Coordinates of C-alpha atoms in Angstrom, one line a residue:
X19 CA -11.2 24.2 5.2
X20 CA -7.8 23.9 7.7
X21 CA -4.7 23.3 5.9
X22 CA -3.2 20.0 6.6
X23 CA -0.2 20.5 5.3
X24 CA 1.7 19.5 8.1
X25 CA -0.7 16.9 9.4
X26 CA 1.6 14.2 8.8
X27 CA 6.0 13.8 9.1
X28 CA 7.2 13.8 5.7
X29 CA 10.5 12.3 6.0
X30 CA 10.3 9.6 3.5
X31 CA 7.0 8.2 2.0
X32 CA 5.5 4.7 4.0
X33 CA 4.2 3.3 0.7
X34 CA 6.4 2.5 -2.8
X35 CA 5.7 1.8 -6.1
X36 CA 8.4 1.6 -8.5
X37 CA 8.2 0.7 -12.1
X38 CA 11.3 -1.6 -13.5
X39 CA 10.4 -1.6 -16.4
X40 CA 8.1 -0.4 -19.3
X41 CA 8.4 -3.9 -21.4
X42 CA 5.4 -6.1 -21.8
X43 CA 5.2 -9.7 -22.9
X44 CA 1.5 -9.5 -23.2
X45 CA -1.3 -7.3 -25.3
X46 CA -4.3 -7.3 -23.0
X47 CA -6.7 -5.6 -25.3
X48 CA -8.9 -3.4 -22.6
X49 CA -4.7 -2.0 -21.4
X50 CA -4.6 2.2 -21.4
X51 CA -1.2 1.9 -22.4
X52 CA -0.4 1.6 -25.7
X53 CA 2.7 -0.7 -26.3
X54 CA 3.2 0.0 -29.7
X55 CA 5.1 2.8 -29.3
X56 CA 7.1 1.9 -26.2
X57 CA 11.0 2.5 -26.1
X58 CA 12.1 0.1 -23.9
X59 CA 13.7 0.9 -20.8
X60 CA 14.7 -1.3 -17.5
X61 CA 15.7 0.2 -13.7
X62 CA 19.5 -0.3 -13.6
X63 CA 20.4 -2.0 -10.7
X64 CA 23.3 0.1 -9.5
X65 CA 20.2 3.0 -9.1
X66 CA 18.3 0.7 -6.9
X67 CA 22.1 0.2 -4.8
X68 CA 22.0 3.5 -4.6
X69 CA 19.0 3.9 -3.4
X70 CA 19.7 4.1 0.5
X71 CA 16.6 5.7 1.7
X72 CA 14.1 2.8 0.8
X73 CA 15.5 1.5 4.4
X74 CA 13.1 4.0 5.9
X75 CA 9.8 2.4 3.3
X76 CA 7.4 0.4 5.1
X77 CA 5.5 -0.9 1.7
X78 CA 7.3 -1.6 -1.4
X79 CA 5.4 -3.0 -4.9
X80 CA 7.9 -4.0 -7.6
X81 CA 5.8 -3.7 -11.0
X82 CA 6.0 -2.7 -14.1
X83 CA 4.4 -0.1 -17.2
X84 CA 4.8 -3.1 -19.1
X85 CA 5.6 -6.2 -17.2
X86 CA 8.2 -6.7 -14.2
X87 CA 9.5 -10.0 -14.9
X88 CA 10.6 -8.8 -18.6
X89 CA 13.4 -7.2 -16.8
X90 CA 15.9 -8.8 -17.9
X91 CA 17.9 -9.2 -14.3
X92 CA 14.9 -9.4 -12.3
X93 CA 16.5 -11.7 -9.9
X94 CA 19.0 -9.5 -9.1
X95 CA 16.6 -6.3 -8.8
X96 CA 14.4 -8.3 -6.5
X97 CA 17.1 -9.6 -4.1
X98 CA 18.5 -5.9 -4.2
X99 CA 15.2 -4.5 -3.3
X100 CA 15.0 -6.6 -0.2
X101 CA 18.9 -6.1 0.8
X102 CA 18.1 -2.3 0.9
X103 CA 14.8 -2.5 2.8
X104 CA 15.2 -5.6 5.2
X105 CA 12.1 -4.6 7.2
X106 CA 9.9 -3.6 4.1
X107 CA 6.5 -5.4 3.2
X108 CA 7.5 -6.2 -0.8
X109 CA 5.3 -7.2 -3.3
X110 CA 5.4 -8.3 -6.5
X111 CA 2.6 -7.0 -9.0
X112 CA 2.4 -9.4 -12.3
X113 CA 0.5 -10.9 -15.1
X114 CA 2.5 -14.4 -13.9
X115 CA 3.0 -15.1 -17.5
X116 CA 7.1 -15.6 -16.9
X117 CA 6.4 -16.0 -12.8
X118 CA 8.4 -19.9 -12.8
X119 CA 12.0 -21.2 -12.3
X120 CA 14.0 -18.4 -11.2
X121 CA 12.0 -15.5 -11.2
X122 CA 9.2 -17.7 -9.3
X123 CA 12.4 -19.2 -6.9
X124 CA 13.5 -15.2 -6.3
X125 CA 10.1 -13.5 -5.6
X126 CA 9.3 -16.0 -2.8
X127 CA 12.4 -15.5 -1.5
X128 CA 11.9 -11.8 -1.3
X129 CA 8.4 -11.1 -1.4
X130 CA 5.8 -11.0 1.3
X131 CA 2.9 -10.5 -1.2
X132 CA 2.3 -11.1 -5.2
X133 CA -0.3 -10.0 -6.8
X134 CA -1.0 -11.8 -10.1
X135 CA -3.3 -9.9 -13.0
X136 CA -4.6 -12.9 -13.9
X137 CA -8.1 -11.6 -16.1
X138 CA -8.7 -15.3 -17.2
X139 CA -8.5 -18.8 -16.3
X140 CA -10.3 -20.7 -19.2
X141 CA -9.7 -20.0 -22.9
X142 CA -12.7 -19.1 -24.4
X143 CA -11.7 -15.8 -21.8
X144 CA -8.3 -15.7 -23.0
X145 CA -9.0 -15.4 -26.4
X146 CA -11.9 -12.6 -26.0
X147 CA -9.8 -10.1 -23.9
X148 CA -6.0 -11.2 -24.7
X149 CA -4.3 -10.0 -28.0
X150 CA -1.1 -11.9 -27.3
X151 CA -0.3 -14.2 -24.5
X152 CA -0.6 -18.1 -23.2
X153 CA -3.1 -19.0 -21.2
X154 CA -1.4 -23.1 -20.9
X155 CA 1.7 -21.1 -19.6
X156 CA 0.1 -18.8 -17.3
X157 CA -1.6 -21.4 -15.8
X158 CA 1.0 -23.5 -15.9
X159 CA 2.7 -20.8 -13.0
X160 CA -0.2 -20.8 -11.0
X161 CA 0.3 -24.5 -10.2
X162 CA 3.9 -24.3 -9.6
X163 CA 3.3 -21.4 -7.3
X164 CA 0.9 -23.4 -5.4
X165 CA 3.2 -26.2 -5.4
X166 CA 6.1 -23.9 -3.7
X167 CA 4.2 -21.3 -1.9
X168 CA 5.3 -20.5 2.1
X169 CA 2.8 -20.4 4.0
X170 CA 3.4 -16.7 5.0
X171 CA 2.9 -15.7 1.6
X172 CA -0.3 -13.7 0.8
X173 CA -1.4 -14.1 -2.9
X174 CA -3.9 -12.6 -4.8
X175 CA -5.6 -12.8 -8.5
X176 CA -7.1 -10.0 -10.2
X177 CA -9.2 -9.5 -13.3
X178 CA -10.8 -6.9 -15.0
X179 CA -14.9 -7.0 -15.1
X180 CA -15.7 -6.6 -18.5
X181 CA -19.1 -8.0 -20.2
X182 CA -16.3 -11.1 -21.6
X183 CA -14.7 -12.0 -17.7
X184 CA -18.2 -11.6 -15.5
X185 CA -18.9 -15.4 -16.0
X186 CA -15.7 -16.5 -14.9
X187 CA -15.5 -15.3 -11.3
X188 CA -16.9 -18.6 -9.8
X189 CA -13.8 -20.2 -11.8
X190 CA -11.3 -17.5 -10.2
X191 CA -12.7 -18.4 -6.7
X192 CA -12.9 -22.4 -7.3
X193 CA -9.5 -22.0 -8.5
X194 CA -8.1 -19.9 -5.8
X195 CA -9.7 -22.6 -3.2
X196 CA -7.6 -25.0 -4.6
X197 CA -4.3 -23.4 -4.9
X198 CA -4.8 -21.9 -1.9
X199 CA -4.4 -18.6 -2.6
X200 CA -6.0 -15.6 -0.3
X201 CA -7.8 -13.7 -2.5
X202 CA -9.7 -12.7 -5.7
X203 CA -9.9 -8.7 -6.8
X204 CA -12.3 -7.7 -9.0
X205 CA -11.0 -4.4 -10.9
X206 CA -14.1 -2.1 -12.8
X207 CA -13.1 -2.1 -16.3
X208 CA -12.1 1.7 -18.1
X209 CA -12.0 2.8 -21.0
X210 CA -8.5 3.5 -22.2
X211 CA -8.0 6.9 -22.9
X212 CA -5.0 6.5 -25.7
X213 CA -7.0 4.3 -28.3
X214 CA -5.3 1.3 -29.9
X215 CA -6.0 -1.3 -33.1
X216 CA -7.0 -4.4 -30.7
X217 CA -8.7 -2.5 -28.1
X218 CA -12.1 -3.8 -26.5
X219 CA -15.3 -2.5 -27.9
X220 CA -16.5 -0.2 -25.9
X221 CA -19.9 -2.2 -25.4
X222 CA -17.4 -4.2 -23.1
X223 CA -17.6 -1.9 -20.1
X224 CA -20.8 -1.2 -20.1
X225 CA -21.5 -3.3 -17.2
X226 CA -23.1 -2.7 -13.8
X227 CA -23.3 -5.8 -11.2
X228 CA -26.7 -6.1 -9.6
X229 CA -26.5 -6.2 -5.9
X230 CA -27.7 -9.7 -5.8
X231 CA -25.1 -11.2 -8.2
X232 CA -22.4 -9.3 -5.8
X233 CA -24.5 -10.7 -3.1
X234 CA -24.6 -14.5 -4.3
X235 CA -20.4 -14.0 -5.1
X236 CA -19.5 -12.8 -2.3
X237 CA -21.3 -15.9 0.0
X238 CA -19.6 -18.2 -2.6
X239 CA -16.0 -16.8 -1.9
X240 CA -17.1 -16.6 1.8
X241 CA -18.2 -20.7 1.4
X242 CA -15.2 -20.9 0.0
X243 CA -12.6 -19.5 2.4
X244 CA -11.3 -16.8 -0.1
X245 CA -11.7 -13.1 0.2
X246 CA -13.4 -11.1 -2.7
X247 CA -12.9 -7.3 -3.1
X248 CA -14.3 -5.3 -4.9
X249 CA -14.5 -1.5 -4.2
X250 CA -16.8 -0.7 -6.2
X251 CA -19.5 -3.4 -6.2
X252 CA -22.7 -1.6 -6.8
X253 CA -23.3 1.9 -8.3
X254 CA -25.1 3.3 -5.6
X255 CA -22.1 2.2 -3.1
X256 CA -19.7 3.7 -5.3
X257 CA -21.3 7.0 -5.1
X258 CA -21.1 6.8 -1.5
X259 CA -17.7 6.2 -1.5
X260 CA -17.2 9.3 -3.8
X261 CA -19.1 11.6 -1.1
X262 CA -16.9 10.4 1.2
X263 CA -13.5 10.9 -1.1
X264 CA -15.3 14.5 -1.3
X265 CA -15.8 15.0 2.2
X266 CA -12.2 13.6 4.0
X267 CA -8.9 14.4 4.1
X268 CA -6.5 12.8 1.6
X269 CA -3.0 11.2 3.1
X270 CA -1.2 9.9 -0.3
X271 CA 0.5 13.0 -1.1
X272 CA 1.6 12.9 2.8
X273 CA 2.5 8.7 2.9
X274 CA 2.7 7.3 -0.5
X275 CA 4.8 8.1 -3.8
X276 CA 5.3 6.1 -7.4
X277 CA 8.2 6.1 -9.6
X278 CA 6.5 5.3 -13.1
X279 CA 8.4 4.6 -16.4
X280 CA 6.2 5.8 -19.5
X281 CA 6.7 4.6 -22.7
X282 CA 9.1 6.8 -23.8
X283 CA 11.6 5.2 -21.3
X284 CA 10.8 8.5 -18.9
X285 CA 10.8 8.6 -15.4
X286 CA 7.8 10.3 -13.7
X287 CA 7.1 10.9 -10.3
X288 CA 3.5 10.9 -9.0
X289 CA 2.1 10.7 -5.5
X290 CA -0.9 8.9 -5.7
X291 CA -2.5 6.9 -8.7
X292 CA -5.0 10.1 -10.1
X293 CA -2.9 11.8 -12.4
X294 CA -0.1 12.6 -13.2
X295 CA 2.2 15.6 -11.5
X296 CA 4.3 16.5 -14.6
X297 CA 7.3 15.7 -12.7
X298 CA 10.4 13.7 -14.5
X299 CA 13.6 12.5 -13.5
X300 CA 16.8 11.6 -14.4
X301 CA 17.8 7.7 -13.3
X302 CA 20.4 9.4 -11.0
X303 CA 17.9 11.4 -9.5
X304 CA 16.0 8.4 -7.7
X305 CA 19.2 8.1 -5.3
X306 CA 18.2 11.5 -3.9
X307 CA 14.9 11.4 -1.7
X308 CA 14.8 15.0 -0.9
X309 CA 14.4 15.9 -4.6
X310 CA 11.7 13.6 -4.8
X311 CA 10.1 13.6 -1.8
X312 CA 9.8 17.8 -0.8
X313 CA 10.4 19.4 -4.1
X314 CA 8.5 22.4 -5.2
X315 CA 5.3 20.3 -6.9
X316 CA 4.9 18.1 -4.1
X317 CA 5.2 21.0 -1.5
X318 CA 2.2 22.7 -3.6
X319 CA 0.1 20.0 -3.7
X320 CA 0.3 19.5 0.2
X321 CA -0.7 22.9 0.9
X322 CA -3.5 22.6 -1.6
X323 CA -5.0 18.7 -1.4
X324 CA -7.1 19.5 1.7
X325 CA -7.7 23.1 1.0
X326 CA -10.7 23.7 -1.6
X327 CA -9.9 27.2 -1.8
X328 CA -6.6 26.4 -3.5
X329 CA -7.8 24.4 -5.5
X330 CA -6.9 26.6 -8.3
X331 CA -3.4 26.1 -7.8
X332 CA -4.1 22.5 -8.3
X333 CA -5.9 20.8 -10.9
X334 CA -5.2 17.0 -10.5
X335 CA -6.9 17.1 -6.7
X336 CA -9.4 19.4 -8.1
X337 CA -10.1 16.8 -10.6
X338 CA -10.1 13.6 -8.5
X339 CA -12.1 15.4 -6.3
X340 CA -15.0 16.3 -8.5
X341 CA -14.9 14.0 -11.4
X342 CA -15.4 10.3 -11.3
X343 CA -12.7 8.2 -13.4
X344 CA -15.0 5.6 -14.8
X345 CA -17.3 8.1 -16.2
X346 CA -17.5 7.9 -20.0
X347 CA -15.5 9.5 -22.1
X348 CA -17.6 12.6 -23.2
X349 CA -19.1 13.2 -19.4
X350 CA -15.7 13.2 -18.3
X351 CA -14.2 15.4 -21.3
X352 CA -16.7 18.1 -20.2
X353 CA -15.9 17.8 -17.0
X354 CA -12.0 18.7 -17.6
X355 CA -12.9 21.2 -20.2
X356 CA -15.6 22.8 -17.4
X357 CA -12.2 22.7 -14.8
X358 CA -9.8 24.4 -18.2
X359 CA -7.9 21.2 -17.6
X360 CA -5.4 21.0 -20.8
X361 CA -5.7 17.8 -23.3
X362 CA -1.9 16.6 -24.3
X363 CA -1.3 13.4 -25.8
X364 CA -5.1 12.3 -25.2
X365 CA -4.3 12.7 -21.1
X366 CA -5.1 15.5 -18.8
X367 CA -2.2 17.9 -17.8
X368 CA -2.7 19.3 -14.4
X369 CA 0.8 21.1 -14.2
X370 CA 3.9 22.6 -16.4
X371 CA 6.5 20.0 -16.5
X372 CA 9.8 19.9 -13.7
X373 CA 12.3 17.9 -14.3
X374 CA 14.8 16.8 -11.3
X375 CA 18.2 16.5 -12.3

């Protein structure tokens, strides 16, 4: 295959997601990270004012490892973002749990876009698939959104499909009608790979929509005037879509990067949502795009993403390639085992670690 490499200008990546912070004000019990362990960390704002190349970002999504909003001067973050990238697309990503007063006030102020993981509107829901939360609160936020929402701004709910949130779609859309929000994602549940105390049963992913259901929920969003996604509606389209994935040439390491926050307060940076590229970085670090944007790791994976006969060189596109991430656990262990792809931490690692200074 031809080496694409230099298919695309690399001069600054069109898409961002940055991570503000790895605190969480909610358990959701089928989440792959696990909380309990978390040492808490927030994005100082004098990084994001040094910053200076998110001028040239097209797309921006502020979100968290945790939760966003916990940060505790979100207001200022958010107006910063937007000061720094006038032109950008910004969205917020959210549970919505602390989305009123001023944080609600400053996100529609600066935010073309939020996206709300919302998983449940009725309690009976809530109380299957949340460890800690408050559903009266949450929902509380979605009417005062409705109440001050611009016109231009494009909102969309979320929730994961899990045997306990099927039932509650037509809910999701009814309510979306009335708020008039834009759309409803629906997310295919996973398995989290680091196991935790309240975690889901794992009889609560094994769930496959017939194409009729899909069918019959899709003409009531349609009735309804609200768009439903979901990418993966029915097995047999989903594989598809995988022989496709197999057969094209991949952009994100060319257009797109994220600057994630684990638990451990650590910043990583990844270039797509796959895996991750065992890159860290110091907070001062994110001021300087070349490091982060045409280091050595990133360079390597460009020469190799659209090149199966490097693959060698490059186990994470090897491994989104050729194995599916909603396979269960011991299909997929196999698979990485098959690929010698390294077990650390109960997560795959794909590369030795670089840290950027």
């Amino acid at each position: 295959m031809t080496n694409h490499a230099n298919i695309l200008p690399c001069t600054a990546p069109a898409t961002l997601t940055i991570i503000i912070s790895n605190v969480c004000n909610q358990r959701c019990r089928f989440c792959g990270f696990n909380h309990d362990k978390v040492h808490p960390r927030f994005l100082a704002l004098e990084t994001v004012r040094n910053m200076h190349w998110l001028r040239s970002v097209k797309r921006i999504c502020i979100a968290g490892s945790g939760e966003a909003l916990t940060h505790p001067q979100y207001c200022n973050i958010i107006e910063t973002f937007r000061k720094m990238s006038p032109d950008a697309s910004i969205m917020l990503y959210t549970n919505g749990l602390a989305l009123h007063g001023r944080k609600l006030d400053a996100t529609l102020h600066n935010c073309n876009e939020i996206h709300i993981s919302q998983n449940a509107v009725d309690q009976r829901t809530y109380t299957n698939i949340m460890h800690r939360g408050n559903l009266d609160r949450s929902m509380q936020n979605l009417k005062e959104l409705a109440k001050k929402k611009p016109s231009h701004l494009y909102v969309r709910l979320s929730l994961v499909l899990l045997r306990e949130t099927i039932s509650s779609i037509p809910k999701f859309i009814n309510l979306a009608k009335k708020y008039n929000f834009n759309e409803i994602e629906l997310k295919p549940g996973r398995v989290p790979l680091r196991r935790y105390k309240y975690e889901m049963p794992s009889s609560s992913y094994s769930l496959d929509i017939n194409k009729s259901v899909y069918v019959d929920m899709k003409r009531y969003a349609d009735m309804s005037r609200i768009k439903l996604s979901y990418p993966h509606s029915i097995e047999r389209e989903r594989e598809r879509e995988r022989e496709r994935e197999r057969e094209s040439i991949c952009f994100e390491p060319f257009t797109f990067m994220m600057i994630y926050m684990d638990y451990k307060g650590d910043y990583c940076i990844n270039y797509c949502c796959k895996g991750n590229t065992g890159i860290r970085a110091s907070e001062n670090a994110l001021g300087d795009l070349h490091k982060l944007w045409n280091n050595e790791r990133i360079q390597l994976i460009r020469n190799t993403v659209n090149d199966f006969h490097g693959w060698y060189q490059n186990k994470l596109c090897m491994k989104c390639r050729c194995v599916d991430e909603y396979w269960d656990d011991e299909k997929r262990n196999r698979a990485l085992k098959a690929f010698n792809i390294k077990i650390k931490d109960a997560l795959p690692v794909y590369f030795d670690d670089l840290y950027i200074d």
